Short mmCIF file of C-alpha atoms in Angstrom, two decimals:
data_model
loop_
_atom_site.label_atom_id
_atom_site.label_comp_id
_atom_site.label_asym_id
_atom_site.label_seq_id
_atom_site.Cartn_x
_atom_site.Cartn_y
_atom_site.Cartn_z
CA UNK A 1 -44.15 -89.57 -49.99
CA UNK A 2 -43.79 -86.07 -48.99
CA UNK A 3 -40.57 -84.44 -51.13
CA UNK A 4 -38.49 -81.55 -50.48
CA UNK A 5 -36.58 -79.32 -52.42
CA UNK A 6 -33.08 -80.58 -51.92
CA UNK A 7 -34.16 -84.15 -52.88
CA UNK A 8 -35.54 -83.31 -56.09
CA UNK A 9 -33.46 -82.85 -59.37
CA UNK A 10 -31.82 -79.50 -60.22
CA UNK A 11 -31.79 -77.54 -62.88
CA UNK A 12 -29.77 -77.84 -65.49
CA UNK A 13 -28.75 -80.80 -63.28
CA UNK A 14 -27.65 -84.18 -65.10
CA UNK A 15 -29.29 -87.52 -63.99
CA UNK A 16 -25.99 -88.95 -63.49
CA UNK A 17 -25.01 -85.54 -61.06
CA UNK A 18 -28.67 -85.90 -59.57
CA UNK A 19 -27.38 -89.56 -58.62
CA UNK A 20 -23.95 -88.45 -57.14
CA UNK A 21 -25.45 -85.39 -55.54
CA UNK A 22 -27.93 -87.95 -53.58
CA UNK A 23 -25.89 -91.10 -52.78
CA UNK A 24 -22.54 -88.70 -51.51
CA UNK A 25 -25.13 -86.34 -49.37
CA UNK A 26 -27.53 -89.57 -48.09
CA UNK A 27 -26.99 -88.91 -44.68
CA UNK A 28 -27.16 -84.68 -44.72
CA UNK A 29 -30.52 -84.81 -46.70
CA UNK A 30 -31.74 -87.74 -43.85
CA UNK A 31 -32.59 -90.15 -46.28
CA UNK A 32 -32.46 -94.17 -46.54
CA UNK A 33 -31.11 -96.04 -49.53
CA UNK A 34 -34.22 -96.97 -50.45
CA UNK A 35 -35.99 -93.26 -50.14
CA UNK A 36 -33.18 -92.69 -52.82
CA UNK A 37 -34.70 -95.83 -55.12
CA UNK A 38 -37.53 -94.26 -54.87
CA UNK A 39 -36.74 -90.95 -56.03
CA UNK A 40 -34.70 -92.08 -59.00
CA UNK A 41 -37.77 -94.57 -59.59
CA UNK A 42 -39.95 -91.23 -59.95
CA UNK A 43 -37.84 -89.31 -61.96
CA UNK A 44 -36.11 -92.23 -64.27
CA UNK A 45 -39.01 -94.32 -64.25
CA UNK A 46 -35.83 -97.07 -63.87
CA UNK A 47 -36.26 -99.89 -61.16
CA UNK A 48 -32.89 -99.93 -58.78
CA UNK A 49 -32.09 -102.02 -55.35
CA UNK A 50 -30.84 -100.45 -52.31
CA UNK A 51 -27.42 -102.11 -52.99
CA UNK A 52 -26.67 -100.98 -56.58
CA UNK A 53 -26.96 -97.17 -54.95
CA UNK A 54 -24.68 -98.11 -52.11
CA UNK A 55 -22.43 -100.01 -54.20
CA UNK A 56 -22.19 -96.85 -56.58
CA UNK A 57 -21.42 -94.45 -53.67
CA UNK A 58 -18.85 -97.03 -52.86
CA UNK A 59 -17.10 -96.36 -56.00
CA UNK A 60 -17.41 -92.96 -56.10
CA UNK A 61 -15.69 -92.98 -52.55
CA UNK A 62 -13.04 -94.94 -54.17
CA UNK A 63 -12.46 -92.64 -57.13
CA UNK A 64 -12.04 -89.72 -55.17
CA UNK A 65 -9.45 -91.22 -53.09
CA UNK A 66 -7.62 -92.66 -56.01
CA UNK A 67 -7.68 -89.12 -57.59
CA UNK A 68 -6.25 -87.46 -54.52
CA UNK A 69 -3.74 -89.77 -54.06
CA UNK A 70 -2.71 -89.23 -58.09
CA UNK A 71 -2.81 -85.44 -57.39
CA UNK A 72 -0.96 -86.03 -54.30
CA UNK A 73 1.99 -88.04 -56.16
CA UNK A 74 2.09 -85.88 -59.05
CA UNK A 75 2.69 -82.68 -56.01
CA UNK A 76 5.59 -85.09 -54.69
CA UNK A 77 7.04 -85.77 -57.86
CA UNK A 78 6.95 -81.98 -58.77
CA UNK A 79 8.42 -81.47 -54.95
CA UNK A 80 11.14 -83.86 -55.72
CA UNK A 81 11.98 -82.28 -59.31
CA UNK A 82 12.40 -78.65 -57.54
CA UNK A 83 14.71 -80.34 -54.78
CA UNK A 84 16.34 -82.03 -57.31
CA UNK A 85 17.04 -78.92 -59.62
CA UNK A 86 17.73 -77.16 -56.09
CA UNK A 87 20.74 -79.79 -55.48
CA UNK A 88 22.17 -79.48 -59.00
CA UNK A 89 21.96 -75.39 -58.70
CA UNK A 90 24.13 -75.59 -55.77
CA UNK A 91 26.36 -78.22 -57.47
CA UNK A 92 26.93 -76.50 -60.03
CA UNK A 93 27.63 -73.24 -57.54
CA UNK A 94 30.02 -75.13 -55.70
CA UNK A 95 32.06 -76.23 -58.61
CA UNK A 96 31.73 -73.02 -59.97
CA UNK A 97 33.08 -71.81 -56.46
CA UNK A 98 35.96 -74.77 -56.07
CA UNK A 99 37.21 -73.73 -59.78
CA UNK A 100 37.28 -70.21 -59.41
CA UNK A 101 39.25 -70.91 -55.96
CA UNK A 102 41.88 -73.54 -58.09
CA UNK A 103 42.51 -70.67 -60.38
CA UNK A 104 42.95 -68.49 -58.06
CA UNK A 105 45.14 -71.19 -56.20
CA UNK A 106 47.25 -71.63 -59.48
CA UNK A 107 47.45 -67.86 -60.40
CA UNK A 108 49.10 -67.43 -56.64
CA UNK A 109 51.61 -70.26 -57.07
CA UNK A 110 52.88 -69.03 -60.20
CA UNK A 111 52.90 -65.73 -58.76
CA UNK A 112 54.51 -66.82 -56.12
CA UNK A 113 56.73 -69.04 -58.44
CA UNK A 114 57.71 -65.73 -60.09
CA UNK A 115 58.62 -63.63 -57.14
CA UNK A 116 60.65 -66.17 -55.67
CA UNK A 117 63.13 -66.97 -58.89
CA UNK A 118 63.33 -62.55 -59.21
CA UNK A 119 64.36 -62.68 -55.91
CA UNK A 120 66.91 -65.91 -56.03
CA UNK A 121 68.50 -64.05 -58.79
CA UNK A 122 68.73 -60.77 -57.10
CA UNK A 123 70.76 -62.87 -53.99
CA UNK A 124 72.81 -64.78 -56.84
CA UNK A 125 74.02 -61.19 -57.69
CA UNK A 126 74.93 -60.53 -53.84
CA UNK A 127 75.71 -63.96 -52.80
CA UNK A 128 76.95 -66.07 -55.24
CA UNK A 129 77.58 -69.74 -54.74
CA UNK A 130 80.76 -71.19 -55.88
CA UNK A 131 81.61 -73.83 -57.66
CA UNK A 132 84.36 -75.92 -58.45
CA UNK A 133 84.78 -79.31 -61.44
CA UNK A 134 84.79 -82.28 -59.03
CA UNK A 135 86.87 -85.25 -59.73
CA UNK A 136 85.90 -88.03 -61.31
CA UNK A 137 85.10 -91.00 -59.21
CA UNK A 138 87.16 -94.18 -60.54
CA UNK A 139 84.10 -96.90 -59.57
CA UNK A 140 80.80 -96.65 -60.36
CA UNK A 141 79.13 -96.92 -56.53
CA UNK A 142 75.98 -94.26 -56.18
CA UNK A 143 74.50 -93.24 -52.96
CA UNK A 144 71.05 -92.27 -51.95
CA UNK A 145 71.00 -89.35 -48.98
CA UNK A 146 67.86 -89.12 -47.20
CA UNK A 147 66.89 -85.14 -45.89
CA UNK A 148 63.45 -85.28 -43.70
CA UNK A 149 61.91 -83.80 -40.72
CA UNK A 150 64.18 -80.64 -40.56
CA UNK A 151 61.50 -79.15 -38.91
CA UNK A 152 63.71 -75.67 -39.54
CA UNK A 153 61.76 -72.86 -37.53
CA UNK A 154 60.40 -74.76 -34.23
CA UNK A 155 62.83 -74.20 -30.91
CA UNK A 156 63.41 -77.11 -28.81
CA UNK A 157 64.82 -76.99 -25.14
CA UNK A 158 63.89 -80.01 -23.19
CA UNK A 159 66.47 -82.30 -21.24
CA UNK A 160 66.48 -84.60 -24.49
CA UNK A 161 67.35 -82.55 -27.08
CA UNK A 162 67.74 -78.77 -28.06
CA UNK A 163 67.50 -77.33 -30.89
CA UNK A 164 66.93 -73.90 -32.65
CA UNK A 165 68.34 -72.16 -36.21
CA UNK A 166 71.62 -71.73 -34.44
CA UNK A 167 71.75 -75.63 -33.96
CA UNK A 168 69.96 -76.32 -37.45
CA UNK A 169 73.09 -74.82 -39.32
CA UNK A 170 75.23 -76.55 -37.33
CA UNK A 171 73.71 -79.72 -37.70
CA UNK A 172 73.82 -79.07 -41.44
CA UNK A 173 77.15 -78.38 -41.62
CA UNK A 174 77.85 -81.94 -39.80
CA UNK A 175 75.18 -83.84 -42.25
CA UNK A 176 77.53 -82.21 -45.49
CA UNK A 177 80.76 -82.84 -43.78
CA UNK A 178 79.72 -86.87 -43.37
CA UNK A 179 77.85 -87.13 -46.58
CA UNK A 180 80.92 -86.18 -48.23
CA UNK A 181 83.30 -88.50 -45.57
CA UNK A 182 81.35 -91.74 -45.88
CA UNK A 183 80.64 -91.08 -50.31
CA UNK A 184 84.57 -90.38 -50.71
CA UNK A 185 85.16 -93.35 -48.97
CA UNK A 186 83.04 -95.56 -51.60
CA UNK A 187 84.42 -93.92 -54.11
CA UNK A 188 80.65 -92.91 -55.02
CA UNK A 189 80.26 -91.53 -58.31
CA UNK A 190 76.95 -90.33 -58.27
CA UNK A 191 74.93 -88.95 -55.65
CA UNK A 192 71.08 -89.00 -54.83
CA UNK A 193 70.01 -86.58 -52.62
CA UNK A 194 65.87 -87.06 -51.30
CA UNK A 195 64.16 -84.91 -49.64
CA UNK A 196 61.62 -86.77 -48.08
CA UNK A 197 59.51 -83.49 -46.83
CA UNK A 198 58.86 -81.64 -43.64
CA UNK A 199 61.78 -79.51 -44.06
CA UNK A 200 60.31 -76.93 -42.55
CA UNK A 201 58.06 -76.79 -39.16
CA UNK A 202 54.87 -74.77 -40.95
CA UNK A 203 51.82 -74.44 -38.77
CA UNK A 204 50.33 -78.22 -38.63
CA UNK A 205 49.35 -77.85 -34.67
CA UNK A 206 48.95 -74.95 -32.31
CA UNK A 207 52.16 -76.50 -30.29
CA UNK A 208 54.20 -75.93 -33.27
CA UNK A 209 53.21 -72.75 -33.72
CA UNK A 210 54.11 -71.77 -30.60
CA UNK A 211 57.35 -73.28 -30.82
CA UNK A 212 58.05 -71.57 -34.42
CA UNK A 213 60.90 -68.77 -34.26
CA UNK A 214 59.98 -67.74 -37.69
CA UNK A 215 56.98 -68.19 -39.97
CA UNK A 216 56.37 -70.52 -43.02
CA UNK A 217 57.24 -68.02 -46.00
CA UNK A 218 60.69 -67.44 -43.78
CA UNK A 219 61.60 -71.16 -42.94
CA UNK A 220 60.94 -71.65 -46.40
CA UNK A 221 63.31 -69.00 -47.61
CA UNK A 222 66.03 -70.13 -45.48
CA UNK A 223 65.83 -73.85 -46.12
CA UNK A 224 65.69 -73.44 -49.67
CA UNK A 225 68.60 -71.29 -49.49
CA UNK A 226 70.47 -74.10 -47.25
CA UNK A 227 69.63 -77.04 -49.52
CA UNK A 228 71.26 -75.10 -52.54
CA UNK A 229 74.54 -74.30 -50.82
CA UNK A 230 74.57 -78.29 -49.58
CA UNK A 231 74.01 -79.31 -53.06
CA UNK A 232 76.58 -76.68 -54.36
CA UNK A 233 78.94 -78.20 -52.44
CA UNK A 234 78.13 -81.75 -52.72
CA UNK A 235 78.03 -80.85 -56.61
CA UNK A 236 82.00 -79.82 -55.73
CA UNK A 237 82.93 -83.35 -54.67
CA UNK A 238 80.85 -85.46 -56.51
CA UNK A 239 80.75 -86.41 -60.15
CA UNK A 240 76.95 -85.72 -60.60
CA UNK A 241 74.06 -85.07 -57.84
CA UNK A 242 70.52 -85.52 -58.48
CA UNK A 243 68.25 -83.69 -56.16
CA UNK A 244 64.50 -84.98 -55.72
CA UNK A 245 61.65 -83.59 -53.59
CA UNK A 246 58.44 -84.70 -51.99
CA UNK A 247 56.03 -83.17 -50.19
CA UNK A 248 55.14 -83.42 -46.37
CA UNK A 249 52.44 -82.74 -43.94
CA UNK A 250 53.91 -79.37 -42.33
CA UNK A 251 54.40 -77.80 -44.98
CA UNK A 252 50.69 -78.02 -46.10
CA UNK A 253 49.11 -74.40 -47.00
CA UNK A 254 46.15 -75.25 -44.78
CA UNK A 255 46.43 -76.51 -41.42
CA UNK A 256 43.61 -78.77 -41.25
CA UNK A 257 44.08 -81.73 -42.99
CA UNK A 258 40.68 -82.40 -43.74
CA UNK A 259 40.54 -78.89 -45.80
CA UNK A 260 44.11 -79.31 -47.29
CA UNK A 261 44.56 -80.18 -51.02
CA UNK A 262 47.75 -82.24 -51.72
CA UNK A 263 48.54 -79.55 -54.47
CA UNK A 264 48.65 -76.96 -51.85
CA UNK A 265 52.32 -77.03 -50.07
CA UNK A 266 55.13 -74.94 -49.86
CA UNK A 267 57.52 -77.57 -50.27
CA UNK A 268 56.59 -76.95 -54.26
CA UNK A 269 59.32 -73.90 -53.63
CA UNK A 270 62.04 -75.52 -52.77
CA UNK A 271 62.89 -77.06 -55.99
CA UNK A 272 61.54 -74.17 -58.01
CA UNK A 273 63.79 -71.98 -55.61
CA UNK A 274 66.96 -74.48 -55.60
CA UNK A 275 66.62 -74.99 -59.77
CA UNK A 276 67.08 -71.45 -59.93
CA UNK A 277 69.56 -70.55 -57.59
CA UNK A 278 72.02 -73.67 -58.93
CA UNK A 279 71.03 -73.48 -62.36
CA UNK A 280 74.59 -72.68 -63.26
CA UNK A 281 76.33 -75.64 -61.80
CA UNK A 282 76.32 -78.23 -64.88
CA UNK A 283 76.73 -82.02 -62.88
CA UNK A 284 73.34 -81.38 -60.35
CA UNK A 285 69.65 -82.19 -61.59
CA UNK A 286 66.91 -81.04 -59.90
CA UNK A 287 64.97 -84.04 -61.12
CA UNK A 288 60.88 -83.42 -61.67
CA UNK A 289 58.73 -86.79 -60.19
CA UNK A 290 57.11 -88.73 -62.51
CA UNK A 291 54.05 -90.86 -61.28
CA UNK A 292 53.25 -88.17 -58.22
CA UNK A 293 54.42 -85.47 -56.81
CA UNK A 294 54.43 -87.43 -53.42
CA UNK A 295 56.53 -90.25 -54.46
CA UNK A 296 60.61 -90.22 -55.70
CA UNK A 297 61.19 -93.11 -58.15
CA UNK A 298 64.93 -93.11 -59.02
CA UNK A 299 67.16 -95.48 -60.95
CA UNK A 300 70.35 -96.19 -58.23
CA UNK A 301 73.25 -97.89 -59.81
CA UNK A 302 70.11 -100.07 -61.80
CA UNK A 303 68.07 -100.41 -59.06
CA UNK A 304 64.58 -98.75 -58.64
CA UNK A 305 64.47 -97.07 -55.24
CA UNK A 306 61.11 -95.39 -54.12
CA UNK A 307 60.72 -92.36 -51.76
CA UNK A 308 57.92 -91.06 -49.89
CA UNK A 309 57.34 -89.11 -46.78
CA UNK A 310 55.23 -91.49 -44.92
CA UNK A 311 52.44 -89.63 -43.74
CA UNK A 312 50.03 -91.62 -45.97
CA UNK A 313 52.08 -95.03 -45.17
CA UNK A 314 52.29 -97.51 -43.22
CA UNK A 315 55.81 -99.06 -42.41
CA UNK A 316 54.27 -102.66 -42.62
CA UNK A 317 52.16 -102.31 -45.68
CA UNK A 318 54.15 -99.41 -47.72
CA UNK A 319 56.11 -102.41 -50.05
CA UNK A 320 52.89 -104.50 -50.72
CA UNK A 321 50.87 -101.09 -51.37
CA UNK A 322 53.86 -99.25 -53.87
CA UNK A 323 54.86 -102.07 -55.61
CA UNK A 324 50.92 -102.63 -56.92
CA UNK A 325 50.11 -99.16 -56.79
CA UNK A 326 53.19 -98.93 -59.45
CA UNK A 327 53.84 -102.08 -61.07
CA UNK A 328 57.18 -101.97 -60.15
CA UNK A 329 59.75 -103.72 -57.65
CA UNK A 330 62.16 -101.56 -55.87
CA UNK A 331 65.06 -102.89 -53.84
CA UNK A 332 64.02 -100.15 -51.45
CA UNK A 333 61.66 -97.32 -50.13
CA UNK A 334 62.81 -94.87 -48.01
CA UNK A 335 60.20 -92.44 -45.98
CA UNK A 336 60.42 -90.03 -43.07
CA UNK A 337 57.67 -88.63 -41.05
CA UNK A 338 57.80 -91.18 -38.10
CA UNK A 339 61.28 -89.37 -36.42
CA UNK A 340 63.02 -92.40 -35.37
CA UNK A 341 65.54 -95.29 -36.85
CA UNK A 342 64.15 -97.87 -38.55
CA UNK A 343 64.95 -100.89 -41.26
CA UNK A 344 63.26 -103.34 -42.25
CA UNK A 345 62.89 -106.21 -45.53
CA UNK A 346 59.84 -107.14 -46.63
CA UNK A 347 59.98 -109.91 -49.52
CA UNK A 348 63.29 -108.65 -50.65
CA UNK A 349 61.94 -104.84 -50.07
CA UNK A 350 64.22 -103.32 -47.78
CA UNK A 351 62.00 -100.44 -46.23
CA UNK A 352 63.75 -97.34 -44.44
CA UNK A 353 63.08 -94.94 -42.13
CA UNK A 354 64.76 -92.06 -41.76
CA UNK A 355 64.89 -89.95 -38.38
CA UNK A 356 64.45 -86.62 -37.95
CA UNK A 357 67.07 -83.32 -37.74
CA UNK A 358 65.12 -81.54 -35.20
CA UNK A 359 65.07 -84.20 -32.74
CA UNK A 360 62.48 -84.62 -29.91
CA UNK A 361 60.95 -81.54 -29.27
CA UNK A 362 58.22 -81.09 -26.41
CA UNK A 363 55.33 -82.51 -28.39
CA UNK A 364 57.64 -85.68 -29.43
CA UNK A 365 58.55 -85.68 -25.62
CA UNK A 366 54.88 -85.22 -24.15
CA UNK A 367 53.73 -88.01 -25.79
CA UNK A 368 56.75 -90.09 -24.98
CA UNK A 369 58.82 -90.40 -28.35
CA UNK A 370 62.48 -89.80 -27.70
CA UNK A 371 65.25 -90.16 -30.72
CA UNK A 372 68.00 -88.99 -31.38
CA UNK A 373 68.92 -86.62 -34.09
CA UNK A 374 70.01 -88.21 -37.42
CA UNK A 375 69.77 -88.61 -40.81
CA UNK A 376 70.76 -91.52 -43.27
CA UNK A 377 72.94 -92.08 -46.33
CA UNK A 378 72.83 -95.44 -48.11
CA UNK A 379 75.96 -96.87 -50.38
CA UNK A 380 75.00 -99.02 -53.50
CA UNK A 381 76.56 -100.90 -56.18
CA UNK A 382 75.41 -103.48 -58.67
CA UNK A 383 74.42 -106.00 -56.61
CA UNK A 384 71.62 -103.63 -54.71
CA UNK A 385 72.27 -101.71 -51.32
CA UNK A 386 75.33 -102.92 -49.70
CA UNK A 387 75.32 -100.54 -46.15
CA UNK A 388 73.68 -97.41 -44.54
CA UNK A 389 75.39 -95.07 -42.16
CA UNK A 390 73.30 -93.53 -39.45
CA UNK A 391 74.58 -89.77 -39.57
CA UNK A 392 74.22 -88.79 -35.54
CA UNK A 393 73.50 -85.09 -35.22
#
């Protein structure tokens, strides 16, 4: 058999290499399995079939493969470890990022906390607000007022209603003037005022802040102002007044509600601003919220009575959902947000709705939701809540 050089044995070439090198390059060096017997007969001196050669390229075929697709998982495994430590770098960057921006959040507020309670004392020096010992009530009836949906800034002219801050004050004015009427007529001895949120207008939708006169720091400024002279004078005819506050969904910092944080709203300055400017009348409590700042639980003449603004309830489910969220059984729950008149008992529940100052304005009227102006204030004694008055505006 005639040999050439690439079918002979290097050197410094292994038998076991010499084997590889011909059984992986059998077709290259144009040789048949058994030309490659034959060499390994002549160098080895060792008898081998045609099949043990082809069964040992076999293997080495598989081998190879097996070893590429172990280097191959080992890449993806070191792949997915960078990605992974990629995802937890920019967690870590973003929490980094949403902490810095709640401290920055916080150090604004209480900035902002400060600056308002200089400035309430600075008008306490030029505007005082008087004050006078009421007289004391000879039952023991309390009532619950219910302040929502103010909307204070946004101007209203449509043929169903008109309002602006003219009308606001006015309206105001009327919503003292009955409290007063319909609690002296009970005989009420203690007063709960609520506000149930969206005192002002803010800048929820573009329509709204079209229709603002004034902007959000402003409305704030004036409402605040407003619901301490209404509690300083309330305070005057009543034996004690508690004043609660919840949050709304205009007076959100942001105006998307998909980017707002419940901690961010400017109805946190009303109390701060009304605690401050009444701090020196001794019968009213600006009363802090214990489970939320959202929700208003208050003890009425022994009866648990819940308050919310309603934008994250429903009228139908808002007993079954508050009673489990809190363990606890209210005779009532009292919300705003959905403008109109509205009363309803649900397994001895008696949920109420409250409707709004403003009235309809043109976003109210385009979608065809007409009410009428009006708030509520609800008279109870011992035995739970014995009536409501509808206060028309």
């Amino acid at each position: 058999m005639s040999i050439i050089s690439p079918h002979l044995r290097q050197q410094n070439e292994s038998l076991e290499q010499y084997k590889e090198r011909l059984v992986m390059n059998k077709e290259s060096y144009g040789l048949y399995w058994s030309d490659i017997a034959q060499l390994w007969l002549d160098h080895t001196g060792e008898r081998k079939s045609d099949d043990y050669f082809r069964k040992f390229r076999k293997r080495l075929v598989k081998d190879e493969k097996q070893q590429h697709k172990q280097v191959s998982l080992k890449f993806d495994d070191v792949e997915d470890k960078i990605i992974q430590f990629q995802k937890e770098k920019y967690k870590i960057q973003d929490q980094k990022r949403e902490y810095r921006n709640l401290i920055r959040n916080d150090a604004r507020f209480e900035h902002l906390k400060e600056e308002i309670i200089k400035a309430v004392h600075e008008v306490a020096k030029l505007k005082p607000i008087n004050w006078n010992q009421p007289v004391k009530a000879t039952g023991d009836k309390e009532a619950v007022v219910l302040f929502s949906d103010w909307h204070y800034g946004i101007v209203s002219d449509n043929y169903f209603n008109k309002f602006n801050p003219d009308i606001f004050h006015e309206r105001i004015k009327t919503l003292a003037h009955k409290t007063i009427e319909y609690g002296k007529l009970h005989d009420v001895k203690t007063l709960h005022v609520f506000n149930l949120g969206d005192i002002v207008s803010g800048n929820l939708h573009v329509s709204v802040r079209v229709q603002n006169s004034e902007d959000i720091i402003s409305q704030v400024k004036v409402v605040s102002e407003t619901i301490s002279e209404v509690l300083a004078k309330l305070s005057t005819e009543f034996e004690e007044v508690k004043f609660y506050s919840v949050r709304g969904n205009h007076d959100r910092v942001t105006a998307n509600k998909h980017d707002a944080i419940s901690k961010e709203s400017f109805a946190d300055i009303v109390p701060w601003y009304v605690k401050a400017r009444t701090c020196h009348i001794p019968n009213l409590q600006v009363i802090d919220n214990t489970f939320d700042d959202e929700m208003i639980v208050a003890d009425v003449a022994g009866h648990t009575v819940i308050g919310v603004h309603g934008h994250k309830d429903r009228v139908s489910e808002v007993a079954q959902n508050l009673t489990v969220m809190l363990k606890m059984f209210p005779v009532a729950i009292c919300m705003g947000h959905y403008h109109h008149n509205w009363e309803k008992e649900f397994n001895g529940i008696d949920v109420i709705v409250n409707p709004s100052l403003s009235g309809t304005d043109e976003y109210a009227r385009d979608i065809r939701k007409v009410s009428k102006p009006a708030q509520k204030i609800l008279i109870f004694d011992e035995t739970g809540q014995i009536c409501t008055y509808k206060i028309l505006l």
